Amino acid sequence: MFLCPCFCGLTCLAFGMGRVFGFADPNGPMVYKGIYHLFYQYNPKGADWGNIVWAHSTSPDLINWTPHPPAIYPSQTAGDINGCWSGSTTFLPGGSPAILYTGIDPQNRQVQNLAVPKTPSDPLLIEWVKLPKNPLMAPTLENKINSSSFRDPTTAWKGPDGLWRVIIGSKIHRRGLAILYKSKDFVNWILSEHPLHFAEGTGMWECPDFFPVSNRGGLDTSAVGTGIKHVLKLSLDDTKHDYYTIGTYNVVKDIYVPNEGSVDNDTGLRYDYGKFYASKTFYDSDKKRRILWGWINESLPQPEYVKQGWSGLQAIPRSIWLDKSGKQLMQWPISEIETLRENQVNLPNKVLHGGSVFEIAPVTAAQADVEISFEGLEVDKAEVMDPSWTNPQLLCSRKDSSVKGGLGPFGLQVLASKDLKEYTAVFFRIFKGQNKKHVVLMCSDQSRSSLNEKPDKTTYGAFLEVDPVLEKLSLRSLIDHSIVESFGGEGKVCITARVYPTLAIGEKAHLYAFNHGSGSVKISRLSAWSMKKAKIN
């Protein structure tokens, strides 16, 4: 992965909001001496998997980026001669960072290695050196670890006993594992007698992430105490989805137990219900917040993205915290993204009657930030929820934005051509559920996103825990040429779409608000901004 060079056409413009460009997972994000660092999986020889190194970029603000030479690349025969895969950074006593990462050894086993800065006084951390002792953790016949499924060490944390702990993703048959290691000195690691957590039938756990959360802000990874819960995030190799549970970490027994009702498989909570994978968080000690990075993978088939010469980007960094209910995480684009806003458009209260569409202008619709809130909903018009409608993505596909309902679909049509032959619709639909409760469905419909038949046009969806009678129903969408990141209910549900329009490009892109339901909805707030391009040094 690297910052986008200037290709011609659409690809030249797809990174205007400061995205880091590249093939795969974000690794080891951190802030050091006031500088933000992102390392990421990158193939310097092509836009496909292979020749993986740790590319490295820095930023003063998480928006404007400077690329540097790769920080880690295959060089040690015993530890990583066949590849340098994902990992994490940890701050050691004294404040110097250390990277634990997965290497591929001469036998193609997955092993864990350590690298440290050559010059810790350098805030840019340009050069890294590897321990001669690498690998520090390896599969053996004795420990019965699967040598082809042993990767992606997390940021390490310290327990009350002073020992470091780290988990590594693995599997045994269909049982997903968070293998736990402990160390006194960060060099000599001992395999724990039991994993931190496991779950049957989930397959390989890639890119695990384990960290404390509260509803009062971000926490250092080693934090424990009253009012603190823990999150275990897993990237499921089978489905290419990230899901998480919220639970309790027993610091004495080194066991993580999800809360009752926290679903421990791919049907549970997800950071993002669209294209978003291999995510990684870090604690921003400068601003006391936890920040989430995620990889937006391709919607084009492999031959097409190889032909275009690039694939994959990082999502806009998000602040995350525990919802006041304690049942889920909240996410919101970092505040720094607002520095790119310009030419604000505000619209007064407006009633959207059934069947109405209006353009939000003048906004540079190919690169925009839109916030819209709905209230005054005619909830008596809501359709009755069939108890069999338990899969929100399938429901969004069956009842896409063209299917007229009672209360909904209503929302935004983004990256739209003027004749609406192309558009991506991000919308809500409300149903009458059991016990007179209303069910809110949020969808990102890509079925009409492009006249090109090659991209994946899967429609995404999720149920949103909002009471439309008592609360405003809000939606924010960040639109960036081929990416639409949408946040519903102030960040309770996030859906990222990757689309390749053929008509709605550049100045020919339009932005609309619409209501295709029979019931009216009132727009209580609508603000939209054109977005400037970030700087690439």
PDB file of C-alpha atoms in Angstrom, residues 1-23 40 42 57 63 65-67 308-314 480-482 498 533-537:
ATOM      1  CA  MET A   1       0.000   0.000   0.000  1.00  0.00           C
ATOM      2  CA  PHE A   2       1.181   3.487  -0.758  1.00  0.00           C
ATOM      3  CA  LEU A   3      -0.234   6.954  -1.206  1.00  0.00           C
ATOM      4  CA  CYS A   4      -1.942   7.360  -4.533  1.00  0.00           C
ATOM      5  CA  PRO A   5       0.223   8.502  -7.420  1.00  0.00           C
ATOM      6  CA  CYS A   6      -1.508  10.448 -10.148  1.00  0.00           C
ATOM      7  CA  PHE A   7      -3.105   7.947 -12.449  1.00  0.00           C
ATOM      8  CA  CYS A   8      -5.386   9.298 -15.116  1.00  0.00           C
ATOM      9  CA  GLY A   9      -9.164   9.298 -14.987  1.00  0.00           C
ATOM     10  CA  LEU A  10     -11.232   8.309 -11.970  1.00  0.00           C
ATOM     11  CA  THR A  11      -8.425   6.556 -10.159  1.00  0.00           C
ATOM     12  CA  CYS A  12      -6.469   9.802  -9.980  1.00  0.00           C
ATOM     13  CA  LEU A  13      -9.269  11.368  -7.957  1.00  0.00           C
ATOM     14  CA  ALA A  14     -10.328   8.585  -5.637  1.00  0.00           C
ATOM     15  CA  PHE A  15      -8.077   9.631  -2.777  1.00  0.00           C
ATOM     16  CA  GLY A  16      -8.936  13.285  -2.340  1.00  0.00           C
ATOM     17  CA  MET A  17      -9.944  12.933   1.315  1.00  0.00           C
ATOM     18  CA  GLY A  18      -6.535  11.798   2.507  1.00  0.00           C
ATOM     19  CA  ARG A  19      -6.910   8.064   2.143  1.00  0.00           C
ATOM     20  CA  VAL A  20      -3.938   5.754   2.198  1.00  0.00           C
ATOM     21  CA  PHE A  21      -3.912   3.607  -0.924  1.00  0.00           C
ATOM     22  CA  GLY A  22      -2.893   0.004  -1.224  1.00  0.00           C
ATOM     23  CA  PHE A  23      -3.472  -3.685  -1.287  1.00  0.00           C
ATOM     24  CA  TYR A  40       0.282  -1.299   5.797  1.00  0.00           C
ATOM     25  CA  TYR A  42       1.907  -3.537   0.287  1.00  0.00           C
ATOM     26  CA  SER A  57       3.403   6.742   5.817  1.00  0.00           C
ATOM     27  CA  ILE A  63      -5.420  13.573   6.847  1.00  0.00           C
ATOM     28  CA  TRP A  65       0.234  12.044   4.418  1.00  0.00           C
ATOM     29  CA  THR A  66       3.884  11.578   3.514  1.00  0.00           C
ATOM     30  CA  PRO A  67       5.064   8.175   2.210  1.00  0.00           C
ATOM     31  CA  GLN A 308      -5.861  -0.493 -13.491  1.00  0.00           C
ATOM     32  CA  GLY A 309      -2.672  -0.807 -11.457  1.00  0.00           C
ATOM     33  CA  TRP A 310      -3.937  -0.388  -7.888  1.00  0.00           C
ATOM     34  CA  SER A 311      -6.329  -1.988  -5.434  1.00  0.00           C
ATOM     35  CA  GLY A 312      -7.631  -1.250  -1.982  1.00  0.00           C
ATOM     36  CA  LEU A 313      -7.685   1.827   0.239  1.00  0.00           C
ATOM     37  CA  GLN A 314      -7.944   2.610   3.910  1.00  0.00           C
ATOM     38  CA  ASP A 480     -15.188  10.140  -2.234  1.00  0.00           C
ATOM     39  CA  HIS A 481     -15.443   9.293  -5.957  1.00  0.00           C
ATOM     40  CA  SER A 482     -15.541   5.490  -5.642  1.00  0.00           C
ATOM     41  CA  ARG A 498     -17.110   0.680  -3.174  1.00  0.00           C
ATOM     42  CA  LYS A 533      -8.233  17.381  -1.569  1.00  0.00           C
ATOM     43  CA  ALA A 534      -5.795  16.420   1.151  1.00  0.00           C
ATOM     44  CA  LYS A 535      -2.084  17.020   0.669  1.00  0.00           C
ATOM     45  CA  ILE A 536       0.263  14.242  -0.399  1.00  0.00           C
ATOM     46  CA  ASN A 537       3.883  15.201   0.172  1.00  0.00           C
TER      47      ASN A 537
END
